[in-house]
């Protein structure tokens, strides 16, 4: 099935994100308890200010984490640093790779082939953005004979990353939009 392309890679990232986030939550919870205790030891007002501040911060971070990995209707990929998406095309593999190569060049990303169907593109980090990579896969579709399925996936270099400010998803969306004659997976023309 086409949905299983790069599924092992996505499962690997999901597993590590779960482990790192569980450890991060444990450490932050213990630190928060210590801050609240210290605040109440100082005086009651300071304790309540620290408590309310930590609850607000926890609510914002939780909301950010829950909104990740959702596909918006106008985008071809999921949101978040671990963005993923698929489209189909009836064009030749060479045309598809060339069109995606232009997008990689525009974003200043390097590229190397891993297998006959899969390539890896690495993006450098800046003061604002984390480093990361994009996996690109172009192969004949198992679900829709006669079509090629194009799959892209991004991941930051650090599993504890909560957001990349939309950089990974934007590059993946550009890559899939560059595919000549692309069709969404729910397109009735794929039949």
JSON list of C-alpha atoms in Angstrom, two decimals, residues 9-132:
[
{"chain": "A", "resi": 9, "resn": "UNK", "atom": "CA", "xyz": [10.78, 6.00, 9.29]},
{"chain": "A", "resi": 10, "resn": "UNK", "atom": "CA", "xyz": [7.69, 7.81, 10.65]},
{"chain": "A", "resi": 11, "resn": "UNK", "atom": "CA", "xyz": [7.20, 5.13, 13.33]},
{"chain": "A", "resi": 12, "resn": "UNK", "atom": "CA", "xyz": [10.87, 5.42, 14.35]},
{"chain": "A", "resi": 13, "resn": "UNK", "atom": "CA", "xyz": [10.54, 9.20, 14.78]},
{"chain": "A", "resi": 14, "resn": "UNK", "atom": "CA", "xyz": [7.23, 8.82, 16.65]},
{"chain": "A", "resi": 15, "resn": "UNK", "atom": "CA", "xyz": [8.85, 6.36, 19.09]},
{"chain": "A", "resi": 16, "resn": "UNK", "atom": "CA", "xyz": [11.79, 8.68, 19.84]},
{"chain": "A", "resi": 17, "resn": "UNK", "atom": "CA", "xyz": [9.52, 11.73, 20.14]},
{"chain": "A", "resi": 18, "resn": "UNK", "atom": "CA", "xyz": [7.43, 9.84, 22.70]},
{"chain": "A", "resi": 19, "resn": "UNK", "atom": "CA", "xyz": [10.50, 8.86, 24.76]},
{"chain": "A", "resi": 20, "resn": "UNK", "atom": "CA", "xyz": [12.08, 12.31, 24.68]},
{"chain": "A", "resi": 21, "resn": "UNK", "atom": "CA", "xyz": [8.81, 14.12, 25.39]},
{"chain": "A", "resi": 22, "resn": "UNK", "atom": "CA", "xyz": [8.05, 11.80, 28.33]},
{"chain": "A", "resi": 23, "resn": "UNK", "atom": "CA", "xyz": [11.48, 12.56, 29.81]},
{"chain": "A", "resi": 24, "resn": "UNK", "atom": "CA", "xyz": [11.06, 16.27, 29.10]},
{"chain": "A", "resi": 25, "resn": "UNK", "atom": "CA", "xyz": [7.62, 16.32, 30.77]},
{"chain": "A", "resi": 26, "resn": "UNK", "atom": "CA", "xyz": [9.03, 14.53, 33.83]},
{"chain": "A", "resi": 27, "resn": "UNK", "atom": "CA", "xyz": [11.93, 16.97, 34.18]},
{"chain": "A", "resi": 28, "resn": "UNK", "atom": "CA", "xyz": [9.71, 20.02, 33.62]},
{"chain": "A", "resi": 29, "resn": "UNK", "atom": "CA", "xyz": [7.11, 18.74, 36.09]},
{"chain": "A", "resi": 30, "resn": "UNK", "atom": "CA", "xyz": [9.73, 18.23, 38.80]},
{"chain": "A", "resi": 31, "resn": "UNK", "atom": "CA", "xyz": [11.21, 21.68, 38.08]},
{"chain": "A", "resi": 32, "resn": "UNK", "atom": "CA", "xyz": [7.75, 23.26, 38.17]},
{"chain": "A", "resi": 33, "resn": "UNK", "atom": "CA", "xyz": [6.94, 21.66, 41.50]},
{"chain": "A", "resi": 34, "resn": "UNK", "atom": "CA", "xyz": [10.21, 23.04, 42.85]},
{"chain": "A", "resi": 35, "resn": "UNK", "atom": "CA", "xyz": [9.43, 26.54, 41.55]},
{"chain": "A", "resi": 36, "resn": "UNK", "atom": "CA", "xyz": [5.91, 26.53, 42.99]},
{"chain": "A", "resi": 37, "resn": "UNK", "atom": "CA", "xyz": [7.24, 25.29, 46.34]},
{"chain": "A", "resi": 38, "resn": "UNK", "atom": "CA", "xyz": [9.92, 28.00, 46.37]},
{"chain": "A", "resi": 39, "resn": "UNK", "atom": "CA", "xyz": [7.32, 30.63, 45.40]},
{"chain": "A", "resi": 40, "resn": "UNK", "atom": "CA", "xyz": [5.02, 29.68, 48.27]},
{"chain": "A", "resi": 41, "resn": "UNK", "atom": "CA", "xyz": [7.99, 29.59, 50.65]},
{"chain": "A", "resi": 42, "resn": "UNK", "atom": "CA", "xyz": [8.72, 33.21, 49.73]},
{"chain": "A", "resi": 43, "resn": "UNK", "atom": "CA", "xyz": [5.11, 34.37, 50.19]},
{"chain": "A", "resi": 44, "resn": "UNK", "atom": "CA", "xyz": [1.63, 33.38, 49.08]},
{"chain": "A", "resi": 45, "resn": "UNK", "atom": "CA", "xyz": [1.37, 36.00, 46.32]},
{"chain": "A", "resi": 46, "resn": "UNK", "atom": "CA", "xyz": [4.65, 34.91, 44.70]},
{"chain": "A", "resi": 47, "resn": "UNK", "atom": "CA", "xyz": [3.52, 31.28, 44.90]},
{"chain": "A", "resi": 48, "resn": "UNK", "atom": "CA", "xyz": [0.27, 32.04, 43.05]},
{"chain": "A", "resi": 49, "resn": "UNK", "atom": "CA", "xyz": [2.04, 34.15, 40.41]},
{"chain": "A", "resi": 50, "resn": "UNK", "atom": "CA", "xyz": [4.48, 31.31, 39.71]},
{"chain": "A", "resi": 51, "resn": "UNK", "atom": "CA", "xyz": [1.65, 28.74, 39.64]},
{"chain": "A", "resi": 52, "resn": "UNK", "atom": "CA", "xyz": [-0.50, 30.74, 37.21]},
{"chain": "A", "resi": 53, "resn": "UNK", "atom": "CA", "xyz": [2.53, 31.47, 34.99]},
{"chain": "A", "resi": 54, "resn": "UNK", "atom": "CA", "xyz": [3.48, 27.80, 34.80]},
{"chain": "A", "resi": 55, "resn": "UNK", "atom": "CA", "xyz": [-0.11, 26.73, 34.04]},
{"chain": "A", "resi": 56, "resn": "UNK", "atom": "CA", "xyz": [-0.28, 29.24, 31.17]},
{"chain": "A", "resi": 57, "resn": "UNK", "atom": "CA", "xyz": [3.06, 28.06, 29.76]},
{"chain": "A", "resi": 58, "resn": "UNK", "atom": "CA", "xyz": [1.97, 24.40, 30.05]},
{"chain": "A", "resi": 59, "resn": "UNK", "atom": "CA", "xyz": [-1.31, 25.18, 28.27]},
{"chain": "A", "resi": 60, "resn": "UNK", "atom": "CA", "xyz": [0.47, 26.92, 25.38]},
{"chain": "A", "resi": 61, "resn": "UNK", "atom": "CA", "xyz": [3.04, 24.14, 24.92]},
{"chain": "A", "resi": 62, "resn": "UNK", "atom": "CA", "xyz": [0.33, 21.43, 25.15]},
{"chain": "A", "resi": 63, "resn": "UNK", "atom": "CA", "xyz": [-1.79, 23.21, 22.55]},
{"chain": "A", "resi": 64, "resn": "UNK", "atom": "CA", "xyz": [1.23, 23.47, 20.23]},
{"chain": "A", "resi": 65, "resn": "UNK", "atom": "CA", "xyz": [1.98, 19.76, 20.62]},
{"chain": "A", "resi": 66, "resn": "UNK", "atom": "CA", "xyz": [-1.63, 18.72, 20.00]},
{"chain": "A", "resi": 67, "resn": "UNK", "atom": "CA", "xyz": [-1.92, 20.84, 16.84]},
{"chain": "A", "resi": 68, "resn": "UNK", "atom": "CA", "xyz": [1.13, 19.22, 15.25]},
{"chain": "A", "resi": 69, "resn": "UNK", "atom": "CA", "xyz": [0.92, 16.59, 12.51]},
{"chain": "A", "resi": 70, "resn": "UNK", "atom": "CA", "xyz": [-2.48, 17.68, 11.22]},
{"chain": "A", "resi": 71, "resn": "UNK", "atom": "CA", "xyz": [-3.17, 18.23, 7.58]},
{"chain": "A", "resi": 72, "resn": "UNK", "atom": "CA", "xyz": [-4.80, 21.52, 6.69]},
{"chain": "A", "resi": 73, "resn": "UNK", "atom": "CA", "xyz": [-7.18, 21.49, 3.70]},
{"chain": "A", "resi": 74, "resn": "UNK", "atom": "CA", "xyz": [-5.08, 23.97, 1.68]},
{"chain": "A", "resi": 75, "resn": "UNK", "atom": "CA", "xyz": [-1.82, 22.06, 2.20]},
{"chain": "A", "resi": 76, "resn": "UNK", "atom": "CA", "xyz": [-0.63, 18.77, 0.80]},
{"chain": "A", "resi": 77, "resn": "UNK", "atom": "CA", "xyz": [1.34, 17.89, 3.94]},
{"chain": "A", "resi": 78, "resn": "UNK", "atom": "CA", "xyz": [0.84, 17.66, 7.69]},
{"chain": "A", "resi": 79, "resn": "UNK", "atom": "CA", "xyz": [1.97, 20.54, 9.89]},
{"chain": "A", "resi": 80, "resn": "UNK", "atom": "CA", "xyz": [4.83, 20.40, 12.37]},
{"chain": "A", "resi": 81, "resn": "UNK", "atom": "CA", "xyz": [8.52, 19.57, 12.20]},
{"chain": "A", "resi": 82, "resn": "UNK", "atom": "CA", "xyz": [7.72, 15.95, 11.28]},
{"chain": "A", "resi": 83, "resn": "UNK", "atom": "CA", "xyz": [5.74, 16.88, 8.20]},
{"chain": "A", "resi": 84, "resn": "UNK", "atom": "CA", "xyz": [4.58, 14.17, 5.79]},
{"chain": "A", "resi": 85, "resn": "UNK", "atom": "CA", "xyz": [2.60, 14.10, 2.55]},
{"chain": "A", "resi": 86, "resn": "UNK", "atom": "CA", "xyz": [1.88, 12.20, -0.67]},
{"chain": "A", "resi": 87, "resn": "UNK", "atom": "CA", "xyz": [0.66, 13.02, -4.16]},
{"chain": "A", "resi": 88, "resn": "UNK", "atom": "CA", "xyz": [0.32, 11.08, -7.42]},
{"chain": "A", "resi": 89, "resn": "UNK", "atom": "CA", "xyz": [1.51, 11.97, -10.90]},
{"chain": "A", "resi": 90, "resn": "UNK", "atom": "CA", "xyz": [1.27, 10.45, -14.35]},
{"chain": "A", "resi": 91, "resn": "UNK", "atom": "CA", "xyz": [4.52, 12.10, -15.54]},
{"chain": "A", "resi": 92, "resn": "UNK", "atom": "CA", "xyz": [7.91, 10.43, -15.91]},
{"chain": "A", "resi": 93, "resn": "UNK", "atom": "CA", "xyz": [10.16, 9.90, -12.88]},
{"chain": "A", "resi": 94, "resn": "UNK", "atom": "CA", "xyz": [12.90, 12.07, -14.37]},
{"chain": "A", "resi": 95, "resn": "UNK", "atom": "CA", "xyz": [10.51, 15.02, -14.79]},
{"chain": "A", "resi": 96, "resn": "UNK", "atom": "CA", "xyz": [9.34, 14.68, -11.20]},
{"chain": "A", "resi": 97, "resn": "UNK", "atom": "CA", "xyz": [12.87, 14.51, -9.78]},
{"chain": "A", "resi": 98, "resn": "UNK", "atom": "CA", "xyz": [13.93, 17.50, -11.89]},
{"chain": "A", "resi": 99, "resn": "UNK", "atom": "CA", "xyz": [10.98, 19.62, -10.75]},
{"chain": "A", "resi": 100, "resn": "UNK", "atom": "CA", "xyz": [11.61, 18.76, -7.09]},
{"chain": "A", "resi": 101, "resn": "UNK", "atom": "CA", "xyz": [15.32, 19.42, -7.62]},
{"chain": "A", "resi": 102, "resn": "UNK", "atom": "CA", "xyz": [14.52, 23.00, -8.60]},
{"chain": "A", "resi": 103, "resn": "UNK", "atom": "CA", "xyz": [12.68, 23.49, -5.31]},
{"chain": "A", "resi": 104, "resn": "UNK", "atom": "CA", "xyz": [15.61, 22.03, -3.37]},
{"chain": "A", "resi": 105, "resn": "UNK", "atom": "CA", "xyz": [17.94, 24.46, -5.16]},
{"chain": "A", "resi": 106, "resn": "UNK", "atom": "CA", "xyz": [15.67, 27.40, -4.36]},
{"chain": "A", "resi": 107, "resn": "UNK", "atom": "CA", "xyz": [15.79, 26.51, -0.68]},
{"chain": "A", "resi": 108, "resn": "UNK", "atom": "CA", "xyz": [19.57, 25.91, -0.80]},
{"chain": "A", "resi": 109, "resn": "UNK", "atom": "CA", "xyz": [19.32, 22.25, 0.17]},
{"chain": "A", "resi": 110, "resn": "UNK", "atom": "CA", "xyz": [21.78, 19.54, -0.77]},
{"chain": "A", "resi": 111, "resn": "UNK", "atom": "CA", "xyz": [20.58, 16.21, -2.15]},
{"chain": "A", "resi": 112, "resn": "UNK", "atom": "CA", "xyz": [21.85, 12.65, -2.38]},
{"chain": "A", "resi": 113, "resn": "UNK", "atom": "CA", "xyz": [20.26, 9.42, -3.57]},
{"chain": "A", "resi": 114, "resn": "UNK", "atom": "CA", "xyz": [19.83, 6.68, -0.98]},
{"chain": "A", "resi": 115, "resn": "UNK", "atom": "CA", "xyz": [18.15, 4.06, -3.16]},
{"chain": "A", "resi": 116, "resn": "UNK", "atom": "CA", "xyz": [16.72, 3.85, -6.66]},
{"chain": "A", "resi": 117, "resn": "UNK", "atom": "CA", "xyz": [13.49, 5.51, -5.49]},
{"chain": "A", "resi": 118, "resn": "UNK", "atom": "CA", "xyz": [14.52, 7.48, -2.38]},
{"chain": "A", "resi": 119, "resn": "UNK", "atom": "CA", "xyz": [16.66, 10.55, -1.83]},
{"chain": "A", "resi": 120, "resn": "UNK", "atom": "CA", "xyz": [17.75, 12.58, 1.20]},
{"chain": "A", "resi": 121, "resn": "UNK", "atom": "CA", "xyz": [17.97, 16.33, 1.38]},
{"chain": "A", "resi": 122, "resn": "UNK", "atom": "CA", "xyz": [19.57, 18.04, 4.36]},
{"chain": "A", "resi": 123, "resn": "UNK", "atom": "CA", "xyz": [18.84, 21.57, 5.50]},
{"chain": "A", "resi": 124, "resn": "UNK", "atom": "CA", "xyz": [21.27, 23.56, 7.58]},
{"chain": "A", "resi": 125, "resn": "UNK", "atom": "CA", "xyz": [20.43, 25.32, 10.80]},
{"chain": "A", "resi": 126, "resn": "UNK", "atom": "CA", "xyz": [20.34, 29.04, 11.48]},
{"chain": "A", "resi": 127, "resn": "UNK", "atom": "CA", "xyz": [19.90, 31.11, 14.60]},
{"chain": "A", "resi": 128, "resn": "UNK", "atom": "CA", "xyz": [16.11, 30.59, 14.38]},
{"chain": "A", "resi": 129, "resn": "UNK", "atom": "CA", "xyz": [15.78, 27.19, 12.65]},
{"chain": "A", "resi": 130, "resn": "UNK", "atom": "CA", "xyz": [17.03, 23.74, 13.64]},
{"chain": "A", "resi": 131, "resn": "UNK", "atom": "CA", "xyz": [18.87, 21.54, 11.21]},
{"chain": "A", "resi": 132, "resn": "UNK", "atom": "CA", "xyz": [16.88, 18.74, 9.67]}
]
